[in-house]
Amino acid sequence: MANARAPKQWSLTKNESVNSFENWRQNLIYTLSLDPSFTKFLSPDKKWAKKTKAAPNRDFTDDDDQVANARTKEQKSAALDLMLGQIANFCPVIARNTIVRNSTSLEQIWQTIRLHYGFQLSGAHFLDFNDIKLRSDEKPEDLYQRLIAFIDDNLLKKDGGISHNGEPIIDDEELTPSLENITVLTWLRLIHCDLPRLVKQRYGTELRSRTLASIKPEISQALPSLLEEIRTAEDAKVMRSNIPPRPLPTNKYSYQPRQNKSSVSKRRTCPICKAAGRSDTHFLSECRFLPDEDRKYMAKARQIIGIIDNASSDESENDDNPQQDQPVMEQSMSSYRVSIRQSPYLDLFVGYIPVRLTIDSGATGNMIRESTARYLDATVNNTSQSAHQADGSSPLKVIGETRLTFTRDDFTFYFDGLVVANLDVEVLAGIPFMEKNDICIRPSKREVRIGDSYSCHYGSEESTSNRTSVRRAQVLRSSSTETIWPGEFMELKLPTSFSTDDTYAIEPHASTPGHTSWVSPDITRSVAGKIRVPNLTGEPQNVHKHDHLCQIRSVFTPDTAAETKIDADSSIGGISTPPSRDACYSASVSLDPNDISQMT
């Protein structure tokens, strides 16, 4: 023992697990056992009194003279104080007097430390087993070790102070095979909910004669391939259907040549008459040379499958009708009873770039178009997942997967989805995106709700007022003095009269010298009544308060039909009607349109 060297003892930290605490405790006991004066106090059954003025020697007594290495009560108390002081030195998270003066046994000290970390031995502590999860930076094997350490720590002990069904524990409990099986099963379920079922299918032959815990090493080695198989089977599906818009209504009467039904329907031919060289322009079931028994059999078979042709319509047709190809006046009988509505969407920012996310509550995964991901400079990682359309069979070409962070006002949205080559929208936000960011839709109000207090409208709204012909542009100015570094942006708020989520054309404002060099003309979308102007130059730009940066105008598609009608009306007879000037003022001119007087 003189040549034995104890491992270097370490101190407890603020965060410890059951396993790390046990390692610390066992190493400390070994270190203390190297001193012969501490050996008698390391027994689990050894107890002593608290150190007080009334009992300065902790109720120790002197040894008899006949006892080898006899010690007095003062010597015993001094040795115990030294041992407890060593324990307190390596346990800074507990008050020193709690260990040195108020402890009565080693078991009490261990329980005090366990109580501090929240894993003291009790019946309630076993319920914390449900809180064990696989961490993002943790390997599956590390998770199993945490599970097995927790089970070992909660095995009942005879001196643990816990009874079972009103009876005390006589012997220390051991880890049984059934408990090991439950631990392995829990380990598989925490890694992936579908993993136990796949293990049952893959290792069904071995499990006939072996326990689940006994094949745990084989499962650990094959775990990457098992998880890859599960991920491959998890296909993301897009539950969307594109319905073309309703066509323009046609005239009530239109010239439509009647189609020849013989060209649309299946061509009639009779193999019996064709082989005999007779006229074969009829079906086999209508052939008068067909035996009666065969005719009855064919009629019975056709009744069973429910595809009997309407004989009356076939007989009423006259293939030699001379009026067949004559122009007729037909009334259009088309009926459009299927309602078509725009999908809900949410306009968000990625840096200074506005992106429209189409919300699809029927999609089981999130997707983004490949061109959009490249434009946003998103990192695309390889993936083994696949994606299908709503029919479950039409595949989408998956390039990889990516993760992005979007913003709108004070909200941050997290997106992780598949990068798809051909997608009809920029970004498709499915159920995972809605669930992670607490988003719901209210189609009746055309609202997208974020949380409990924020909502925004989607869809275009027809303006009830005519667009002003005198001034359609609005000057935007900075609200504060700041420096825009290269690659950064400046956020500008739109006037309240402008739509919050719309498309606008940005032009540098010529009246502000110096700013036209970095504000580039662009067509962008506003998000929550704000636009972001980036600094794409290689130098920082100083912007002062109230500086005119740019002017914006709403982008719209003119009504070509209305303009054509106006041009046609004005060209009749070459007469042009001058505009009316009954009013003595211009209704198109307004004072302080940019709210300059309100800006301070």
Coordinates of C-alpha atoms in Angstrom, one line a residue:
M1 CA 0.0 0.0 0.0
A2 CA 3.0 2.3 0.5
N3 CA 3.7 2.3 -3.2
A4 CA 0.1 2.7 -4.3
R5 CA -0.6 6.0 -5.9
A6 CA -4.2 7.4 -6.0
P7 CA -5.5 9.1 -9.1
K8 CA -5.5 12.8 -8.9
Q9 CA -8.7 13.9 -7.2
W10 CA -10.9 16.5 -9.0
S11 CA -13.5 18.9 -7.7
L12 CA -17.2 18.8 -8.4
T13 CA -18.6 21.3 -10.9
K14 CA -21.9 23.1 -11.0
N15 CA -23.3 20.5 -13.5
E16 CA -22.8 16.8 -12.8
S17 CA -24.6 13.7 -13.9
V18 CA -25.2 10.5 -11.9
N19 CA -22.3 8.8 -13.7
S20 CA -19.8 11.6 -13.1
F21 CA -20.8 11.9 -9.5
E22 CA -20.3 8.2 -8.9
N23 CA -16.9 8.4 -10.5
W24 CA -16.0 11.3 -8.3
R25 CA -17.3 9.5 -5.1
Q26 CA -15.5 6.2 -5.8
N27 CA -12.2 8.0 -6.5
L28 CA -12.5 10.1 -3.4
I29 CA -13.2 7.0 -1.2
Y30 CA -10.1 5.3 -2.6
T31 CA -8.0 8.4 -2.0
L32 CA -9.2 8.6 1.6
S33 CA -8.7 4.9 2.3
L34 CA -5.0 5.3 1.7
D35 CA -4.7 7.1 5.1
P36 CA -5.1 4.5 7.9
S37 CA -6.5 7.1 10.3
F38 CA -9.6 7.5 7.9
T39 CA -10.3 3.8 7.4
K40 CA -12.7 3.4 10.3
F41 CA -14.9 6.3 9.2
L42 CA -15.3 5.0 5.6
S43 CA -17.6 2.1 6.6
P44 CA -21.2 2.6 5.4
D45 CA -22.6 1.8 8.8
K46 CA -20.3 4.3 10.7
K47 CA -22.1 7.2 12.3
W48 CA -21.1 10.2 14.4
A49 CA -22.7 13.2 16.1
K50 CA -22.6 16.8 14.9
K51 CA -19.8 18.9 16.2
T52 CA -21.3 21.4 18.7
K53 CA -20.2 23.2 21.9
A54 CA -22.0 20.6 23.9
A55 CA -20.3 17.7 22.0
P56 CA -17.0 19.0 20.7
N57 CA -15.7 15.4 20.3
R58 CA -18.8 14.1 18.5
D59 CA -19.7 11.7 21.4
F60 CA -16.5 9.6 20.7
T61 CA -15.0 7.7 23.6
D62 CA -11.5 6.6 24.4
D63 CA -10.3 3.2 23.3
D64 CA -9.3 0.6 25.9
D65 CA -5.6 0.2 26.6
Q66 CA -5.9 -3.4 25.4
V67 CA -6.9 -2.3 21.9
A68 CA -4.1 -2.1 19.3
N69 CA -3.3 1.4 18.2
A70 CA -5.7 2.8 20.8
R71 CA -6.8 6.4 20.3
T72 CA -8.4 8.9 22.5
K73 CA -11.7 10.7 21.7
E74 CA -9.8 13.8 20.9
Q75 CA -7.7 12.0 18.4
K76 CA -10.7 10.4 16.8
S77 CA -12.5 13.7 16.4
A78 CA -9.4 15.4 15.0
A79 CA -9.0 12.6 12.4
L80 CA -12.6 12.8 11.4
D81 CA -12.3 16.6 11.0
L82 CA -9.4 16.1 8.7
M83 CA -11.3 13.6 6.5
L84 CA -14.4 15.8 6.3
G85 CA -12.2 18.7 5.5
Q86 CA -10.8 16.8 2.5
I87 CA -14.3 16.0 1.3
A88 CA -15.3 19.6 1.6
N89 CA -12.2 20.7 -0.4
F90 CA -13.3 18.7 -3.4
C91 CA -17.0 19.6 -3.0
P92 CA -17.2 23.4 -3.4
V93 CA -20.8 23.3 -4.4
I94 CA -21.9 22.4 -0.8
A95 CA -21.3 24.7 2.2
R96 CA -18.2 23.7 4.1
N97 CA -19.9 23.6 7.6
T98 CA -22.6 21.3 6.1
I99 CA -20.0 18.6 5.6
V100 CA -17.5 19.4 8.4
R101 CA -19.7 20.2 11.4
N102 CA -23.3 19.1 10.6
S103 CA -22.8 15.7 8.9
T104 CA -23.4 12.5 10.8
S105 CA -22.3 9.8 8.2
L106 CA -20.9 9.5 4.8
E107 CA -24.2 8.4 3.4
Q108 CA -25.7 11.6 4.6
I109 CA -23.0 13.6 2.8
W110 CA -23.6 11.7 -0.4
Q111 CA -27.4 12.3 -0.2
T112 CA -26.8 16.0 0.4
I113 CA -24.7 16.2 -2.7
R114 CA -27.3 14.2 -4.7
L115 CA -30.0 16.5 -3.4
H116 CA -28.1 19.5 -4.7
Y117 CA -27.8 18.0 -8.2
G118 CA -31.4 16.8 -8.2
F119 CA -30.8 13.0 -8.3
Q120 CA -31.1 12.0 -4.7
L121 CA -32.2 8.4 -4.1
S122 CA -36.0 8.5 -3.8
G123 CA -39.1 7.1 -5.4
A124 CA -39.7 10.4 -7.2
H125 CA -36.3 10.5 -8.7
F126 CA -37.1 7.4 -10.8
L127 CA -39.7 9.5 -12.7
D128 CA -36.8 11.6 -14.1
F129 CA -36.1 8.6 -16.3
N130 CA -38.8 9.9 -18.6
D131 CA -36.9 13.2 -19.1
I132 CA -33.8 11.5 -20.7
K133 CA -33.6 12.4 -24.4
L134 CA -31.0 12.1 -27.1
R135 CA -29.1 15.3 -27.3
S136 CA -28.1 17.0 -30.5
D137 CA -24.4 16.6 -29.8
E138 CA -24.6 13.1 -28.3
K139 CA -23.9 9.7 -29.9
P140 CA -26.4 6.9 -29.5
E141 CA -24.0 4.9 -27.5
D142 CA -23.5 7.8 -25.0
L143 CA -27.3 7.8 -24.6
Y144 CA -27.3 4.2 -23.7
Q145 CA -24.6 4.7 -21.1
R146 CA -26.7 7.4 -19.5
L147 CA -29.7 5.2 -19.4
I148 CA -27.9 2.2 -17.9
A149 CA -26.2 4.5 -15.3
F150 CA -29.5 5.9 -14.3
I151 CA -31.0 2.4 -13.8
D152 CA -28.0 1.2 -11.8
D153 CA -28.2 4.3 -9.6
N154 CA -31.9 3.7 -8.9
L155 CA -31.6 0.0 -7.9
L156 CA -33.0 -0.5 -4.5
K157 CA -30.5 -0.9 -1.6
K158 CA -31.1 -2.2 1.8
D159 CA -29.7 1.0 3.4
G160 CA -31.4 3.4 0.9
G161 CA -34.4 4.2 3.1
I162 CA -36.9 3.2 0.5
S163 CA -39.5 0.5 1.0
H164 CA -41.4 -1.5 -1.6
N165 CA -45.1 -2.4 -0.9
G166 CA -44.6 -1.5 2.7
E167 CA -41.7 -4.0 3.2
P168 CA -38.1 -2.9 3.8
I169 CA -35.4 -3.9 1.3
I170 CA -33.4 -6.8 2.7
D171 CA -30.7 -7.2 0.0
D172 CA -29.4 -4.8 -2.6
E173 CA -31.2 -5.1 -5.9
E174 CA -29.4 -6.4 -9.0
L175 CA -29.9 -5.6 -12.6
T176 CA -32.2 -8.3 -14.0
P177 CA -32.4 -9.4 -17.7
S178 CA -35.9 -8.0 -18.0
L179 CA -34.7 -4.6 -16.8
E180 CA -31.9 -4.7 -19.3
N181 CA -34.3 -5.5 -22.1
I182 CA -36.5 -2.5 -21.1
T183 CA -33.4 -0.3 -21.0
V184 CA -32.4 -1.3 -24.6
L185 CA -36.0 -0.9 -25.8
T186 CA -36.1 2.6 -24.3
W187 CA -32.7 3.4 -26.0
L188 CA -34.1 2.3 -29.4
R189 CA -37.2 4.4 -29.0
L190 CA -35.4 7.5 -28.0
I191 CA -33.1 7.3 -31.0
H192 CA -36.1 6.9 -33.4
C193 CA -39.7 6.0 -32.8
D194 CA -39.7 3.5 -35.7
L195 CA -36.4 1.8 -34.8
P196 CA -37.9 -0.9 -32.5
R197 CA -40.2 -2.1 -35.3
L198 CA -37.3 -2.2 -37.7
V199 CA -35.2 -4.1 -35.3
K200 CA -38.0 -6.6 -34.8
Q201 CA -38.1 -7.2 -38.6
R202 CA -34.4 -7.3 -39.1
Y203 CA -33.4 -9.4 -36.1
G204 CA -36.6 -11.6 -35.8
T205 CA -34.7 -14.8 -36.2
E206 CA -32.1 -14.0 -33.5
L207 CA -34.8 -12.8 -31.1
R208 CA -36.5 -16.2 -31.2
S209 CA -33.8 -17.6 -28.9
R210 CA -32.0 -14.6 -27.5
T211 CA -33.0 -11.6 -25.5
L212 CA -33.0 -8.0 -26.8
A213 CA -30.2 -7.0 -24.5
S214 CA -27.9 -9.8 -25.7
I215 CA -28.0 -8.6 -29.3
K216 CA -27.4 -5.0 -28.3
P217 CA -23.8 -5.1 -29.7
E218 CA -25.0 -6.2 -33.1
I219 CA -27.7 -3.5 -33.1
S220 CA -25.1 -0.8 -32.2
Q221 CA -22.8 -1.8 -35.2
A222 CA -25.8 -1.8 -37.6
L223 CA -27.3 1.4 -36.2
P224 CA -26.2 3.8 -39.0
S225 CA -27.6 1.5 -41.7
L226 CA -30.9 1.1 -39.8
L227 CA -31.3 4.8 -39.4
E228 CA -30.5 5.4 -43.1
E229 CA -33.2 2.9 -44.0
I230 CA -35.7 4.7 -41.9
R231 CA -34.8 8.1 -43.3
T232 CA -35.1 6.8 -46.9
A233 CA -38.6 5.5 -46.1
E234 CA -39.7 8.9 -44.8
D235 CA -40.7 10.6 -48.0
A236 CA -41.9 14.2 -47.8
K237 CA -45.2 14.7 -49.7
V238 CA -46.6 17.8 -51.2
M239 CA -50.4 17.8 -50.8
R240 CA -51.0 20.5 -53.5
S241 CA -52.9 20.5 -56.7
N242 CA -52.6 23.2 -59.4
I243 CA -56.0 24.1 -60.9
P244 CA -55.8 26.4 -64.0
P245 CA -57.7 29.6 -63.7
R246 CA -61.2 29.8 -65.0
P247 CA -61.2 30.7 -68.7
L248 CA -63.0 33.8 -70.0
P249 CA -66.6 33.3 -70.8
T250 CA -67.5 32.8 -74.4
N251 CA -70.4 34.1 -76.4
K252 CA -73.8 32.5 -75.9
Y253 CA -73.8 31.1 -79.4
S254 CA -70.7 30.1 -81.2
Y255 CA -70.0 28.2 -84.3
Q256 CA -68.9 24.7 -83.3
P257 CA -68.8 21.9 -85.9
R258 CA -70.3 18.7 -84.5
Q259 CA -67.6 16.1 -83.9
N260 CA -67.9 12.8 -85.5
K261 CA -68.6 10.4 -82.6
S262 CA -67.0 7.5 -84.6
S263 CA -63.7 9.3 -84.4
V264 CA -64.0 9.9 -80.6
S265 CA -65.3 6.6 -79.5
K266 CA -63.7 3.3 -80.1
R267 CA -63.8 2.1 -83.8
R268 CA -66.4 -0.6 -84.4
T269 CA -65.2 -3.8 -85.9
C270 CA -66.4 -7.4 -85.9
P271 CA -63.6 -10.0 -86.2
I272 CA -66.0 -12.7 -87.5
C273 CA -67.4 -10.6 -90.4
K274 CA -63.9 -9.2 -91.1
A275 CA -62.5 -12.7 -91.5
A276 CA -65.4 -13.7 -93.7
G277 CA -65.1 -10.6 -95.9
R278 CA -68.4 -9.1 -94.9
S279 CA -69.1 -5.6 -93.6
D280 CA -67.5 -5.4 -90.2
T281 CA -68.6 -1.9 -89.0
H282 CA -70.3 -3.2 -85.9
F283 CA -69.3 -4.7 -82.6
L284 CA -69.0 -8.4 -82.1
S285 CA -71.9 -8.5 -79.6
E286 CA -74.1 -7.0 -82.3
C287 CA -73.1 -9.5 -85.0
R288 CA -76.1 -11.4 -86.3
F289 CA -73.9 -14.4 -87.2
L290 CA -72.9 -14.8 -83.5
P291 CA -74.4 -18.0 -81.9
D292 CA -77.1 -17.4 -79.3
E293 CA -75.1 -19.1 -76.5
D294 CA -72.1 -16.9 -77.1
R295 CA -74.3 -13.8 -77.3
K296 CA -76.0 -14.6 -73.9
Y297 CA -72.6 -15.3 -72.3
M298 CA -71.2 -12.0 -73.5
A299 CA -74.3 -10.1 -72.3
K300 CA -74.0 -11.8 -68.8
A301 CA -70.3 -10.9 -68.6
R302 CA -71.0 -7.3 -69.5
Q303 CA -73.7 -7.0 -66.9
I304 CA -71.3 -8.2 -64.2
I305 CA -68.7 -5.6 -64.9
G306 CA -71.3 -2.9 -65.4
I307 CA -70.2 -1.5 -68.7
I308 CA -73.2 -2.2 -70.9
D309 CA -73.3 0.3 -73.7
N310 CA -76.4 2.4 -74.3
A311 CA -77.9 0.6 -77.3
S312 CA -80.5 3.2 -77.9
S313 CA -77.8 5.9 -78.3
D314 CA -75.9 3.7 -80.7
E315 CA -78.9 2.9 -82.8
S316 CA -80.1 6.5 -83.0
E317 CA -76.8 7.6 -84.5
N318 CA -76.8 7.9 -88.2
D319 CA -73.3 7.7 -89.7
D320 CA -74.6 9.1 -93.0
N321 CA -76.2 12.2 -91.6
P322 CA -75.8 14.9 -94.3
Q323 CA -76.1 17.7 -91.6
Q324 CA -73.2 16.3 -89.6
D325 CA -70.6 18.7 -90.8
Q326 CA -72.8 21.7 -91.2
P327 CA -72.3 24.7 -88.9
V328 CA -74.7 24.8 -86.0
M329 CA -75.5 27.4 -83.3
E330 CA -74.9 25.7 -80.0
Q331 CA -75.3 27.1 -76.5
S332 CA -72.3 26.6 -74.2
M333 CA -73.2 24.2 -71.4
S334 CA -69.9 24.4 -69.5
S335 CA -70.4 24.7 -65.7
Y336 CA -67.6 25.7 -63.3
R337 CA -68.7 24.6 -59.8
V338 CA -65.3 24.1 -58.3
S339 CA -64.1 27.0 -56.2
I340 CA -60.5 28.1 -56.6
R341 CA -58.7 30.2 -54.0
Q342 CA -55.2 31.5 -53.7
S343 CA -53.0 29.6 -51.3
P344 CA -52.0 31.5 -48.1
Y345 CA -48.6 32.9 -48.1
L346 CA -46.2 34.9 -45.8
D347 CA -43.7 37.5 -47.0
L348 CA -40.5 37.3 -45.0
F349 CA -36.9 38.6 -45.1
V350 CA -33.7 36.7 -45.5
G351 CA -31.2 39.5 -44.9
Y352 CA -32.3 42.2 -47.3
I353 CA -34.0 39.8 -49.8
P354 CA -37.8 39.4 -49.5
V355 CA -39.0 35.8 -50.0
R356 CA -42.6 34.6 -50.2
L357 CA -43.4 31.4 -48.4
T358 CA -46.5 29.6 -49.6
I359 CA -48.1 27.9 -46.6
D360 CA -49.4 24.4 -47.3
S361 CA -51.1 22.7 -44.3
G362 CA -51.3 19.4 -46.3
A363 CA -47.6 19.1 -46.9
T364 CA -45.7 16.8 -44.6
G365 CA -42.4 18.5 -45.3
N366 CA -40.8 21.9 -46.2
M367 CA -39.4 22.5 -49.6
I368 CA -37.6 25.3 -51.4
R369 CA -36.9 25.7 -55.1
E370 CA -33.3 25.1 -56.1
S371 CA -32.9 28.5 -57.9
T372 CA -34.3 30.3 -54.8
A373 CA -31.8 28.5 -52.5
R374 CA -28.9 29.4 -54.8
Y375 CA -30.1 33.1 -54.9
L376 CA -30.3 33.2 -51.1
D377 CA -26.8 31.7 -50.9
A378 CA -28.1 28.9 -48.7
T379 CA -25.9 26.0 -47.8
V380 CA -27.2 22.8 -49.5
N381 CA -26.3 19.5 -47.9
N382 CA -26.7 16.1 -49.3
T383 CA -29.8 14.1 -48.2
S384 CA -31.2 10.6 -48.9
Q385 CA -34.8 11.7 -48.5
S386 CA -37.2 11.9 -51.4
A387 CA -40.4 13.9 -52.1
H388 CA -43.6 13.1 -53.9
Q389 CA -46.7 14.9 -55.1
A390 CA -50.1 14.4 -53.5
D391 CA -50.8 11.3 -55.6
G392 CA -47.9 9.5 -53.8
S393 CA -46.3 8.4 -57.1
S394 CA -45.1 11.5 -58.9
P395 CA -41.6 12.1 -57.6
L396 CA -39.9 15.4 -57.2
K397 CA -36.2 15.8 -58.0
V398 CA -34.5 16.4 -54.6
I399 CA -31.1 18.2 -54.7
G400 CA -30.4 18.3 -51.0
E401 CA -31.5 19.9 -47.8
T402 CA -31.0 23.3 -46.3
R403 CA -31.7 25.4 -43.2
L404 CA -32.6 29.1 -43.2
T405 CA -33.7 31.8 -40.8
F406 CA -36.4 34.3 -41.9
T407 CA -37.5 37.5 -40.2
R408 CA -40.6 39.7 -40.1
D409 CA -41.0 42.6 -37.7
D410 CA -39.7 41.2 -34.4
F411 CA -40.3 37.6 -35.2
T412 CA -37.7 35.0 -36.3
F413 CA -38.8 32.0 -38.3
Y414 CA -36.7 28.8 -38.6
F415 CA -36.9 26.7 -41.8
D416 CA -35.4 23.4 -42.6
G417 CA -36.5 21.7 -45.8
L418 CA -35.6 19.9 -49.0
V419 CA -34.2 21.6 -52.0
V420 CA -36.2 20.6 -55.0
A421 CA -35.3 21.3 -58.7
N422 CA -38.7 22.1 -60.0
L423 CA -41.2 23.7 -57.6
D424 CA -44.1 25.9 -58.6
V425 CA -43.5 28.3 -55.7
E426 CA -40.4 29.9 -54.2
V427 CA -40.7 28.3 -50.8
L428 CA -43.3 25.7 -49.6
A429 CA -43.9 25.8 -45.9
G430 CA -45.6 22.7 -44.7
I431 CA -46.7 21.3 -41.3
P432 CA -43.1 21.2 -39.8
F433 CA -42.7 24.9 -40.5
M434 CA -46.1 25.8 -39.1
E435 CA -45.6 23.6 -36.0
K436 CA -42.1 24.9 -35.2
N437 CA -43.0 28.6 -35.6
D438 CA -46.6 28.4 -34.2
I439 CA -48.3 29.5 -37.4
C440 CA -51.9 28.9 -38.3
I441 CA -54.1 30.1 -41.2
R442 CA -57.7 31.4 -41.2
P443 CA -58.9 31.2 -44.8
S444 CA -62.3 32.8 -44.2
K445 CA -60.5 36.1 -43.1
R446 CA -57.5 35.5 -45.4
E447 CA -55.3 35.7 -42.4
V448 CA -52.0 34.1 -41.3
R449 CA -51.7 34.1 -37.5
I450 CA -48.4 33.9 -35.7
G451 CA -48.7 33.0 -32.1
D452 CA -51.7 34.4 -30.3
S453 CA -51.4 38.2 -30.9
Y454 CA -50.0 38.7 -34.4
S455 CA -51.8 38.3 -37.7
C456 CA -51.3 39.5 -41.3
H457 CA -53.5 39.3 -44.4
Y458 CA -52.6 37.6 -47.6
G459 CA -53.9 37.9 -51.1
S460 CA -54.4 40.9 -53.4
E461 CA -57.1 43.4 -52.5
E462 CA -58.8 45.4 -55.2
S463 CA -58.4 49.2 -54.6
T464 CA -61.7 51.0 -54.3
S465 CA -60.1 54.4 -55.3
N466 CA -58.6 55.3 -58.6
R467 CA -54.9 55.7 -58.9
T468 CA -53.8 59.3 -58.9
S469 CA -52.6 60.4 -62.3
V470 CA -50.6 63.4 -60.9
R471 CA -48.3 61.7 -58.5
R472 CA -47.7 57.9 -58.0
A473 CA -44.2 58.1 -56.4
Q474 CA -43.3 58.5 -52.8
V475 CA -40.0 59.7 -51.4
L476 CA -38.4 57.6 -48.6
R477 CA -36.0 59.1 -46.2
S478 CA -33.9 57.7 -43.3
S479 CA -35.3 58.0 -39.8
S480 CA -31.9 58.0 -38.1
T481 CA -28.2 58.6 -38.7
E482 CA -26.3 55.4 -39.3
T483 CA -23.5 53.9 -41.4
I484 CA -24.4 51.2 -43.9
W485 CA -21.4 48.8 -44.3
P486 CA -20.9 46.8 -47.5
G487 CA -23.3 43.9 -47.6
E488 CA -25.6 45.4 -45.0
F489 CA -28.9 47.1 -45.5
M490 CA -31.0 50.0 -44.3
E491 CA -34.6 49.3 -43.4
L492 CA -37.1 51.9 -44.5
K493 CA -40.7 52.2 -43.5
L494 CA -43.4 52.8 -46.1
P495 CA -46.1 55.4 -45.7
T496 CA -49.3 54.2 -44.1
S497 CA -51.2 54.8 -47.4
F498 CA -49.1 52.1 -49.1
S499 CA -49.9 48.4 -49.0
T500 CA -47.9 46.5 -46.4
D501 CA -47.1 43.5 -48.6
D502 CA -46.8 44.6 -52.2
T503 CA -44.3 45.0 -55.1
Y504 CA -42.6 48.3 -55.6
A505 CA -40.1 49.9 -57.9
I506 CA -37.1 51.6 -56.3
E507 CA -35.4 54.5 -57.9
P508 CA -32.6 56.7 -56.5
H509 CA -33.8 60.1 -55.5
A510 CA -31.9 62.7 -57.6
S511 CA -32.3 65.6 -55.1
T512 CA -30.0 63.9 -52.6
P513 CA -26.4 64.1 -53.9
G514 CA -24.1 61.2 -53.1
H515 CA -26.8 58.6 -52.4
T516 CA -27.5 57.8 -56.0
S517 CA -24.1 56.0 -56.2
W518 CA -25.1 53.2 -53.9
V519 CA -29.0 53.0 -54.1
S520 CA -29.6 50.9 -57.1
P521 CA -32.8 50.8 -59.1
D522 CA -34.7 47.6 -58.3
I523 CA -38.1 46.0 -58.1
T524 CA -38.7 44.5 -54.7
R525 CA -41.4 43.4 -52.3
S526 CA -42.3 45.0 -49.0
V527 CA -42.6 42.9 -45.9
A528 CA -44.9 44.2 -43.1
G529 CA -44.8 47.7 -44.6
K530 CA -41.0 47.9 -44.8
I531 CA -38.4 47.5 -47.5
R532 CA -34.6 47.0 -47.2
V533 CA -32.1 48.8 -49.3
P534 CA -28.8 47.0 -49.5
N535 CA -25.3 48.6 -49.8
L536 CA -23.9 46.6 -52.7
T537 CA -20.8 48.8 -53.0
G538 CA -17.4 48.1 -51.6
E539 CA -17.4 51.1 -49.2
P540 CA -19.4 52.1 -46.2
Q541 CA -22.1 54.7 -46.7
N542 CA -23.0 57.4 -44.2
V543 CA -26.6 58.2 -44.1
H544 CA -27.9 61.2 -42.1
K545 CA -31.3 61.6 -40.6
H546 CA -34.0 62.7 -43.0
D547 CA -31.8 62.1 -46.0
H548 CA -33.8 61.4 -49.2
L549 CA -32.6 58.0 -50.2
C550 CA -35.0 56.8 -52.9
Q551 CA -38.5 57.1 -54.3
I552 CA -40.8 54.1 -54.8
R553 CA -43.9 53.6 -56.8
S554 CA -46.3 50.7 -56.8
V555 CA -45.9 48.1 -59.6
F556 CA -49.1 47.1 -61.2
T557 CA -50.4 45.6 -64.4
P558 CA -52.5 48.1 -66.4
D559 CA -55.9 47.1 -67.6
T560 CA -55.3 46.7 -71.3
A561 CA -59.0 46.0 -72.1
A562 CA -60.0 49.3 -70.5
E563 CA -57.3 51.3 -72.3
T564 CA -58.3 49.7 -75.6
K565 CA -61.9 50.7 -75.0
I566 CA -61.0 54.3 -74.1
D567 CA -58.8 54.5 -77.3
A568 CA -61.6 53.2 -79.4
D569 CA -64.2 55.6 -77.9
S570 CA -62.0 58.6 -78.3
S571 CA -61.2 57.8 -81.9
I572 CA -64.8 57.7 -83.0
G573 CA -65.5 60.6 -85.4
G574 CA -62.1 62.1 -84.4
I575 CA -63.8 64.0 -81.6
S576 CA -61.9 64.5 -78.3
T577 CA -63.7 65.6 -75.2
P578 CA -61.7 68.1 -73.1
P579 CA -61.5 67.3 -69.3
S580 CA -64.1 68.9 -67.1
R581 CA -62.8 71.8 -65.0
D582 CA -65.9 72.6 -62.8
A583 CA -63.8 72.5 -59.6
C584 CA -61.6 75.5 -58.7
Y585 CA -59.0 73.3 -57.2
S586 CA -57.1 70.1 -57.9
A587 CA -58.2 67.0 -55.9
S588 CA -55.0 65.3 -56.8
V589 CA -52.8 67.7 -54.9
S590 CA -52.3 67.2 -51.1
L591 CA -50.3 69.1 -48.6
D592 CA -47.5 67.4 -46.7
P593 CA -48.0 64.0 -48.5
N594 CA -44.8 62.6 -46.9
D595 CA -45.7 63.5 -43.3
I596 CA -42.6 65.7 -43.0
S597 CA -44.3 67.9 -40.4
Q598 CA -44.7 64.9 -38.1
M599 CA -41.0 63.8 -38.3
T600 CA -38.8 65.1 -35.6

